[in-house]
Amino acid sequence: MPRIVLLARQGGEWAKDLQRQLSRRGFPCAVLLEGVEGEPPGKTPSLVLLELDGQSTDAVAQRLSRAGLPAYLPLIALVDRGSIARLAELNVDDFALLPGDADELAARIKRLLKETARGQVITCGDLLVDRDKSEVSLKGKAIDLTFREFQLLFFLASNPGRVFSRDFLLDKVWGYDYFGGDRTVDVHIRRLRSKIEDPTHSFIETVRNIGYRFQPQVVTPD
């Protein structure tokens, strides 16, 4: 069953009311209040609802990272009318007006989840990446990956052919407040390659002086 997280700022009963309304419509929803100690998100949710009002100055990725939520999740912004113009600058998949009409949101959630579900299992040759199960297999054999290795692989494989810089990957996979340096990306790429590649199969390409990209087709290394 899809699990929704509503990331809201402090104050207002609208968040709890929306939580109840969405749950009644088949979308269990957990509310996280920014700046308030609470339960961690636990299992990665299916989708995030993010309150975005005129006072929201932090980058979306920063707010998600502070809440322990990965930046690649499908995201619906809940906005006031004064913030609609800002949406073009932000990496959101859809939006609705605050405080959020439950029927409208349920329809938007259903549509967005249906769209993203097509990419939950990614295959490339003998490589299979299953996001829902957090599992990777190669030629039918399970591959043991760490949490970050899986997140990095899934993000790259979800965007085949696109080149990403090390800094961009750090923000997307580790979060904006990670201070390990871009060598962290190189180390994890090297570990991934050792687990999913061999002399006849290469999935992750190094783009010199830029970063990395996932090959949509299996290639044979030179």
PDB file of C-alpha atoms in Angstrom:
ATOM      1  CA  MET A   1       0.000   0.000   0.000  1.00  0.00           C
ATOM      2  CA  PRO A   2       1.401   3.460  -0.878  1.00  0.00           C
ATOM      3  CA  ARG A   3       2.707   5.444   2.080  1.00  0.00           C
ATOM      4  CA  ILE A   4       2.608   9.222   1.935  1.00  0.00           C
ATOM      5  CA  VAL A   5       4.641  11.668   4.038  1.00  0.00           C
ATOM      6  CA  LEU A   6       3.355  15.209   4.551  1.00  0.00           C
ATOM      7  CA  LEU A   7       6.268  17.485   5.413  1.00  0.00           C
ATOM      8  CA  ALA A   8       4.741  20.597   6.957  1.00  0.00           C
ATOM      9  CA  ARG A   9       5.899  23.609   8.900  1.00  0.00           C
ATOM     10  CA  GLN A  10       4.827  24.022  12.519  1.00  0.00           C
ATOM     11  CA  GLY A  11       1.318  25.132  13.359  1.00  0.00           C
ATOM     12  CA  GLY A  12      -2.094  24.654  11.801  1.00  0.00           C
ATOM     13  CA  GLU A  13      -4.624  21.874  12.146  1.00  0.00           C
ATOM     14  CA  TRP A  14      -4.925  21.551   8.379  1.00  0.00           C
ATOM     15  CA  ALA A  15      -2.085  19.008   8.225  1.00  0.00           C
ATOM     16  CA  LYS A  16      -3.706  16.589  10.670  1.00  0.00           C
ATOM     17  CA  ASP A  17      -7.079  17.030   8.994  1.00  0.00           C
ATOM     18  CA  LEU A  18      -5.562  16.323   5.585  1.00  0.00           C
ATOM     19  CA  GLN A  19      -3.815  13.279   7.053  1.00  0.00           C
ATOM     20  CA  ARG A  20      -7.162  11.861   8.191  1.00  0.00           C
ATOM     21  CA  GLN A  21      -8.870  12.657   4.897  1.00  0.00           C
ATOM     22  CA  LEU A  22      -6.160  11.010   2.778  1.00  0.00           C
ATOM     23  CA  SER A  23      -6.092   7.919   4.995  1.00  0.00           C
ATOM     24  CA  ARG A  24      -9.842   7.519   4.471  1.00  0.00           C
ATOM     25  CA  ARG A  25      -9.230   7.604   0.727  1.00  0.00           C
ATOM     26  CA  GLY A  26      -6.717   4.775   0.854  1.00  0.00           C
ATOM     27  CA  PHE A  27      -3.506   6.780   1.197  1.00  0.00           C
ATOM     28  CA  PRO A  28      -1.999   6.319   4.683  1.00  0.00           C
ATOM     29  CA  CYS A  29      -0.232   9.559   5.512  1.00  0.00           C
ATOM     30  CA  ALA A  30       2.383  10.388   8.142  1.00  0.00           C
ATOM     31  CA  VAL A  31       2.866  14.025   9.169  1.00  0.00           C
ATOM     32  CA  LEU A  32       6.371  15.336   9.837  1.00  0.00           C
ATOM     33  CA  LEU A  33       6.628  18.825  11.326  1.00  0.00           C
ATOM     34  CA  GLU A  34       9.849  20.629  10.543  1.00  0.00           C
ATOM     35  CA  GLY A  35      11.883  21.573  13.590  1.00  0.00           C
ATOM     36  CA  VAL A  36       9.949  19.194  15.854  1.00  0.00           C
ATOM     37  CA  GLU A  37      11.475  16.020  17.240  1.00  0.00           C
ATOM     38  CA  GLY A  38       9.484  13.014  16.140  1.00  0.00           C
ATOM     39  CA  GLU A  39       9.590   9.560  14.697  1.00  0.00           C
ATOM     40  CA  PRO A  40      11.967   9.149  11.755  1.00  0.00           C
ATOM     41  CA  PRO A  41      10.299   8.329   8.435  1.00  0.00           C
ATOM     42  CA  GLY A  42      11.375   4.669   8.699  1.00  0.00           C
ATOM     43  CA  LYS A  43      10.584   2.827   5.483  1.00  0.00           C
ATOM     44  CA  THR A  44      11.056   5.016   2.422  1.00  0.00           C
ATOM     45  CA  PRO A  45       7.645   6.492   1.516  1.00  0.00           C
ATOM     46  CA  SER A  46       6.051   6.321  -1.906  1.00  0.00           C
ATOM     47  CA  LEU A  47       5.498  10.064  -2.232  1.00  0.00           C
ATOM     48  CA  VAL A  48       6.034  13.343  -0.366  1.00  0.00           C
ATOM     49  CA  LEU A  49       3.624  16.238   0.100  1.00  0.00           C
ATOM     50  CA  LEU A  50       5.610  19.384   0.887  1.00  0.00           C
ATOM     51  CA  GLU A  51       4.153  22.577   2.324  1.00  0.00           C
ATOM     52  CA  LEU A  52       5.605  25.472   0.349  1.00  0.00           C
ATOM     53  CA  ASP A  53       4.423  28.914   1.404  1.00  0.00           C
ATOM     54  CA  GLY A  54       5.730  32.413   0.826  1.00  0.00           C
ATOM     55  CA  GLN A  55       8.086  32.060   3.786  1.00  0.00           C
ATOM     56  CA  SER A  56       9.761  28.920   2.428  1.00  0.00           C
ATOM     57  CA  THR A  57      13.228  30.072   1.442  1.00  0.00           C
ATOM     58  CA  ASP A  58      15.204  26.853   1.827  1.00  0.00           C
ATOM     59  CA  ALA A  59      15.843  24.662  -1.178  1.00  0.00           C
ATOM     60  CA  VAL A  60      13.515  21.696  -1.468  1.00  0.00           C
ATOM     61  CA  ALA A  61      16.433  19.241  -1.305  1.00  0.00           C
ATOM     62  CA  GLN A  62      17.629  20.814   1.954  1.00  0.00           C
ATOM     63  CA  ARG A  63      14.248  20.446   3.611  1.00  0.00           C
ATOM     64  CA  LEU A  64      13.881  16.839   2.500  1.00  0.00           C
ATOM     65  CA  SER A  65      17.394  16.011   3.697  1.00  0.00           C
ATOM     66  CA  ARG A  66      16.778  17.466   7.157  1.00  0.00           C
ATOM     67  CA  ALA A  67      13.664  15.292   7.424  1.00  0.00           C
ATOM     68  CA  GLY A  68      15.605  12.165   6.428  1.00  0.00           C
ATOM     69  CA  LEU A  69      13.810  11.873   3.081  1.00  0.00           C
ATOM     70  CA  PRO A  70      15.645  11.135  -0.195  1.00  0.00           C
ATOM     71  CA  ALA A  71      15.391  13.833  -2.852  1.00  0.00           C
ATOM     72  CA  TYR A  72      14.402  11.462  -5.667  1.00  0.00           C
ATOM     73  CA  LEU A  73      10.910  10.727  -4.298  1.00  0.00           C
ATOM     74  CA  PRO A  74       7.836  11.882  -6.234  1.00  0.00           C
ATOM     75  CA  LEU A  75       6.939  15.292  -4.808  1.00  0.00           C
ATOM     76  CA  ILE A  76       3.711  17.305  -4.732  1.00  0.00           C
ATOM     77  CA  ALA A  77       4.067  20.859  -3.425  1.00  0.00           C
ATOM     78  CA  LEU A  78       1.238  22.370  -1.382  1.00  0.00           C
ATOM     79  CA  VAL A  79       1.444  26.084  -2.109  1.00  0.00           C
ATOM     80  CA  ASP A  80      -0.307  29.373  -1.441  1.00  0.00           C
ATOM     81  CA  ARG A  81      -1.221  31.474  -4.448  1.00  0.00           C
ATOM     82  CA  GLY A  82       1.736  33.768  -3.922  1.00  0.00           C
ATOM     83  CA  SER A  83       4.179  30.873  -4.349  1.00  0.00           C
ATOM     84  CA  ILE A  84       2.878  29.452  -7.628  1.00  0.00           C
ATOM     85  CA  ALA A  85       5.310  31.551  -9.664  1.00  0.00           C
ATOM     86  CA  ARG A  86       8.234  29.952  -7.801  1.00  0.00           C
ATOM     87  CA  LEU A  87       7.341  26.436  -8.883  1.00  0.00           C
ATOM     88  CA  ALA A  88       9.226  26.780 -12.156  1.00  0.00           C
ATOM     89  CA  GLU A  89      12.445  27.132 -10.145  1.00  0.00           C
ATOM     90  CA  LEU A  90      11.840  24.060  -8.017  1.00  0.00           C
ATOM     91  CA  ASN A  91      12.145  20.372  -8.706  1.00  0.00           C
ATOM     92  CA  VAL A  92       8.561  19.297  -7.966  1.00  0.00           C
ATOM     93  CA  ASP A  93       6.351  16.899  -9.913  1.00  0.00           C
ATOM     94  CA  ASP A  94       2.974  18.505  -9.234  1.00  0.00           C
ATOM     95  CA  PHE A  95       1.270  21.041  -6.966  1.00  0.00           C
ATOM     96  CA  ALA A  96      -2.010  21.853  -5.258  1.00  0.00           C
ATOM     97  CA  LEU A  97      -3.211  24.902  -3.347  1.00  0.00           C
ATOM     98  CA  LEU A  98      -3.039  24.992   0.444  1.00  0.00           C
ATOM     99  CA  PRO A  99      -4.610  23.688   2.609  1.00  0.00           C
ATOM    100  CA  GLY A 100      -5.163  20.890   0.124  1.00  0.00           C
ATOM    101  CA  ASP A 101      -8.469  19.447  -1.054  1.00  0.00           C
ATOM    102  CA  ALA A 102      -8.417  15.745  -0.178  1.00  0.00           C
ATOM    103  CA  ASP A 103     -10.312  14.588  -3.274  1.00  0.00           C
ATOM    104  CA  GLU A 104      -8.093  16.594  -5.608  1.00  0.00           C
ATOM    105  CA  LEU A 105      -4.926  15.451  -3.851  1.00  0.00           C
ATOM    106  CA  ALA A 106      -6.000  11.811  -3.890  1.00  0.00           C
ATOM    107  CA  ALA A 107      -6.468  12.048  -7.664  1.00  0.00           C
ATOM    108  CA  ARG A 108      -3.079  13.727  -8.125  1.00  0.00           C
ATOM    109  CA  ILE A 109      -1.355  11.194  -5.870  1.00  0.00           C
ATOM    110  CA  LYS A 110      -2.931   8.293  -7.745  1.00  0.00           C
ATOM    111  CA  ARG A 111      -1.863   9.710 -11.112  1.00  0.00           C
ATOM    112  CA  LEU A 112       1.699  10.454 -10.004  1.00  0.00           C
ATOM    113  CA  LEU A 113       2.159   7.062  -8.358  1.00  0.00           C
ATOM    114  CA  LYS A 114       0.857   5.376 -11.501  1.00  0.00           C
ATOM    115  CA  GLU A 115       3.397   7.281 -13.587  1.00  0.00           C
ATOM    116  CA  THR A 116       6.329   6.547 -11.298  1.00  0.00           C
ATOM    117  CA  ALA A 117       5.351   2.895 -10.806  1.00  0.00           C
ATOM    118  CA  ARG A 118       6.476   2.209 -14.356  1.00  0.00           C
ATOM    119  CA  GLY A 119      10.027   2.890 -13.234  1.00  0.00           C
ATOM    120  CA  GLN A 120      10.017   0.950  -9.960  1.00  0.00           C
ATOM    121  CA  VAL A 121      11.759  -2.033 -11.561  1.00  0.00           C
ATOM    122  CA  ILE A 122      14.580  -1.143 -13.915  1.00  0.00           C
ATOM    123  CA  THR A 123      16.221  -3.686 -16.192  1.00  0.00           C
ATOM    124  CA  CYS A 124      19.348  -3.307 -18.272  1.00  0.00           C
ATOM    125  CA  GLY A 125      20.521  -6.507 -19.860  1.00  0.00           C
ATOM    126  CA  ASP A 126      20.965  -9.002 -17.016  1.00  0.00           C
ATOM    127  CA  LEU A 127      20.829  -6.270 -14.357  1.00  0.00           C
ATOM    128  CA  LEU A 128      17.576  -5.775 -12.435  1.00  0.00           C
ATOM    129  CA  VAL A 129      17.016  -2.982  -9.901  1.00  0.00           C
ATOM    130  CA  ASP A 130      13.820  -3.214  -7.818  1.00  0.00           C
ATOM    131  CA  ARG A 131      13.118  -0.047  -5.857  1.00  0.00           C
ATOM    132  CA  ASP A 132      10.144  -1.338  -3.849  1.00  0.00           C
ATOM    133  CA  LYS A 133      12.098  -4.333  -2.572  1.00  0.00           C
ATOM    134  CA  SER A 134      15.448  -2.483  -2.454  1.00  0.00           C
ATOM    135  CA  GLU A 135      16.936  -5.443  -4.310  1.00  0.00           C
ATOM    136  CA  VAL A 136      19.442  -5.760  -7.135  1.00  0.00           C
ATOM    137  CA  SER A 137      20.193  -8.895  -9.113  1.00  0.00           C
ATOM    138  CA  LEU A 138      22.591  -9.715 -11.919  1.00  0.00           C
ATOM    139  CA  LYS A 139      21.975 -12.771 -14.085  1.00  0.00           C
ATOM    140  CA  GLY A 140      19.412 -13.854 -11.502  1.00  0.00           C
ATOM    141  CA  LYS A 141      21.868 -13.678  -8.615  1.00  0.00           C
ATOM    142  CA  ALA A 142      21.186 -11.265  -5.748  1.00  0.00           C
ATOM    143  CA  ILE A 143      23.746  -8.489  -5.322  1.00  0.00           C
ATOM    144  CA  ASP A 144      24.398  -7.197  -1.812  1.00  0.00           C
ATOM    145  CA  LEU A 145      24.506  -3.385  -1.804  1.00  0.00           C
ATOM    146  CA  THR A 146      24.664  -0.886   1.024  1.00  0.00           C
ATOM    147  CA  PHE A 147      21.843   1.637   1.424  1.00  0.00           C
ATOM    148  CA  ARG A 148      23.803   4.430  -0.280  1.00  0.00           C
ATOM    149  CA  GLU A 149      25.057   2.158  -3.044  1.00  0.00           C
ATOM    150  CA  PHE A 150      21.474   1.185  -3.832  1.00  0.00           C
ATOM    151  CA  GLN A 151      20.256   4.785  -3.781  1.00  0.00           C
ATOM    152  CA  LEU A 152      23.080   5.863  -6.082  1.00  0.00           C
ATOM    153  CA  LEU A 153      22.499   3.017  -8.524  1.00  0.00           C
ATOM    154  CA  PHE A 154      18.738   3.533  -8.596  1.00  0.00           C
ATOM    155  CA  PHE A 155      19.071   7.253  -9.224  1.00  0.00           C
ATOM    156  CA  LEU A 156      21.544   6.768 -12.069  1.00  0.00           C
ATOM    157  CA  ALA A 157      19.542   3.914 -13.594  1.00  0.00           C
ATOM    158  CA  SER A 158      16.348   5.998 -13.370  1.00  0.00           C
ATOM    159  CA  ASN A 159      17.988   8.616 -15.578  1.00  0.00           C
ATOM    160  CA  PRO A 160      19.739   6.589 -18.288  1.00  0.00           C
ATOM    161  CA  GLY A 161      22.051   8.487 -20.571  1.00  0.00           C
ATOM    162  CA  ARG A 162      22.065  11.658 -18.457  1.00  0.00           C
ATOM    163  CA  VAL A 163      25.382  12.946 -17.138  1.00  0.00           C
ATOM    164  CA  PHE A 164      25.505  14.027 -13.485  1.00  0.00           C
ATOM    165  CA  SER A 165      28.302  15.860 -11.732  1.00  0.00           C
ATOM    166  CA  ARG A 166      29.696  14.551  -8.458  1.00  0.00           C
ATOM    167  CA  ASP A 167      28.288  17.549  -6.579  1.00  0.00           C
ATOM    168  CA  PHE A 168      24.822  16.948  -8.011  1.00  0.00           C
ATOM    169  CA  LEU A 169      24.939  13.280  -7.003  1.00  0.00           C
ATOM    170  CA  LEU A 170      26.066  14.246  -3.502  1.00  0.00           C
ATOM    171  CA  ASP A 171      23.046  16.533  -3.127  1.00  0.00           C
ATOM    172  CA  LYS A 172      20.598  14.002  -4.555  1.00  0.00           C
ATOM    173  CA  VAL A 173      21.803  10.859  -2.791  1.00  0.00           C
ATOM    174  CA  TRP A 174      23.589  12.034   0.364  1.00  0.00           C
ATOM    175  CA  GLY A 175      21.818  15.355   0.950  1.00  0.00           C
ATOM    176  CA  TYR A 176      22.964  18.948   0.839  1.00  0.00           C
ATOM    177  CA  ASP A 177      24.448  18.888   4.355  1.00  0.00           C
ATOM    178  CA  TYR A 178      26.837  15.994   3.719  1.00  0.00           C
ATOM    179  CA  PHE A 179      30.439  17.151   4.048  1.00  0.00           C
ATOM    180  CA  GLY A 180      32.344  14.061   2.946  1.00  0.00           C
ATOM    181  CA  GLY A 181      33.463  15.612  -0.346  1.00  0.00           C
ATOM    182  CA  ASP A 182      32.935  14.486  -3.922  1.00  0.00           C
ATOM    183  CA  ARG A 183      35.460  11.679  -3.524  1.00  0.00           C
ATOM    184  CA  THR A 184      32.668   9.891  -1.680  1.00  0.00           C
ATOM    185  CA  VAL A 185      30.858   9.527  -5.001  1.00  0.00           C
ATOM    186  CA  ASP A 186      33.964   8.084  -6.678  1.00  0.00           C
ATOM    187  CA  VAL A 187      34.388   5.527  -3.888  1.00  0.00           C
ATOM    188  CA  HIS A 188      30.765   4.378  -4.131  1.00  0.00           C
ATOM    189  CA  ILE A 189      30.918   4.208  -7.931  1.00  0.00           C
ATOM    190  CA  ARG A 190      34.021   2.053  -7.671  1.00  0.00           C
ATOM    191  CA  ARG A 191      32.284  -0.274  -5.202  1.00  0.00           C
ATOM    192  CA  LEU A 192      29.202  -0.471  -7.416  1.00  0.00           C
ATOM    193  CA  ARG A 193      31.299  -1.369 -10.430  1.00  0.00           C
ATOM    194  CA  SER A 194      33.055  -4.114  -8.506  1.00  0.00           C
ATOM    195  CA  LYS A 195      29.675  -5.652  -7.679  1.00  0.00           C
ATOM    196  CA  ILE A 196      27.669  -5.264 -10.907  1.00  0.00           C
ATOM    197  CA  GLU A 197      30.280  -5.124 -13.671  1.00  0.00           C
ATOM    198  CA  ASP A 198      32.778  -7.522 -15.154  1.00  0.00           C
ATOM    199  CA  PRO A 199      35.212  -7.335 -18.102  1.00  0.00           C
ATOM    200  CA  THR A 200      32.356  -7.889 -20.569  1.00  0.00           C
ATOM    201  CA  HIS A 201      29.652  -5.680 -19.028  1.00  0.00           C
ATOM    202  CA  SER A 202      29.831  -1.980 -18.150  1.00  0.00           C
ATOM    203  CA  PHE A 203      26.829  -0.050 -16.847  1.00  0.00           C
ATOM    204  CA  ILE A 204      28.286   3.158 -15.390  1.00  0.00           C
ATOM    205  CA  GLU A 205      30.358   5.411 -17.617  1.00  0.00           C
ATOM    206  CA  THR A 206      32.829   8.023 -16.390  1.00  0.00           C
ATOM    207  CA  VAL A 207      32.473  11.309 -18.274  1.00  0.00           C
ATOM    208  CA  ARG A 208      35.839  12.977 -17.942  1.00  0.00           C
ATOM    209  CA  ASN A 209      35.917  16.242 -15.983  1.00  0.00           C
ATOM    210  CA  ILE A 210      32.151  16.077 -15.444  1.00  0.00           C
ATOM    211  CA  GLY A 211      30.895  13.009 -13.607  1.00  0.00           C
ATOM    212  CA  TYR A 212      29.000   9.817 -14.388  1.00  0.00           C
ATOM    213  CA  ARG A 213      26.103   8.445 -16.403  1.00  0.00           C
ATOM    214  CA  PHE A 214      24.248   5.156 -16.565  1.00  0.00           C
ATOM    215  CA  GLN A 215      24.333   3.409 -19.929  1.00  0.00           C
ATOM    216  CA  PRO A 216      20.804   2.567 -21.126  1.00  0.00           C
ATOM    217  CA  GLN A 217      22.349  -0.303 -23.085  1.00  0.00           C
ATOM    218  CA  VAL A 218      24.922  -2.768 -21.824  1.00  0.00           C
ATOM    219  CA  VAL A 219      28.269  -1.992 -23.395  1.00  0.00           C
ATOM    220  CA  THR A 220      31.505  -3.903 -23.613  1.00  0.00           C
ATOM    221  CA  PRO A 221      34.404  -1.983 -22.061  1.00  0.00           C
ATOM    222  CA  ASP A 222      37.335  -1.142 -24.318  1.00  0.00           C
TER     223      ASP A 222
END
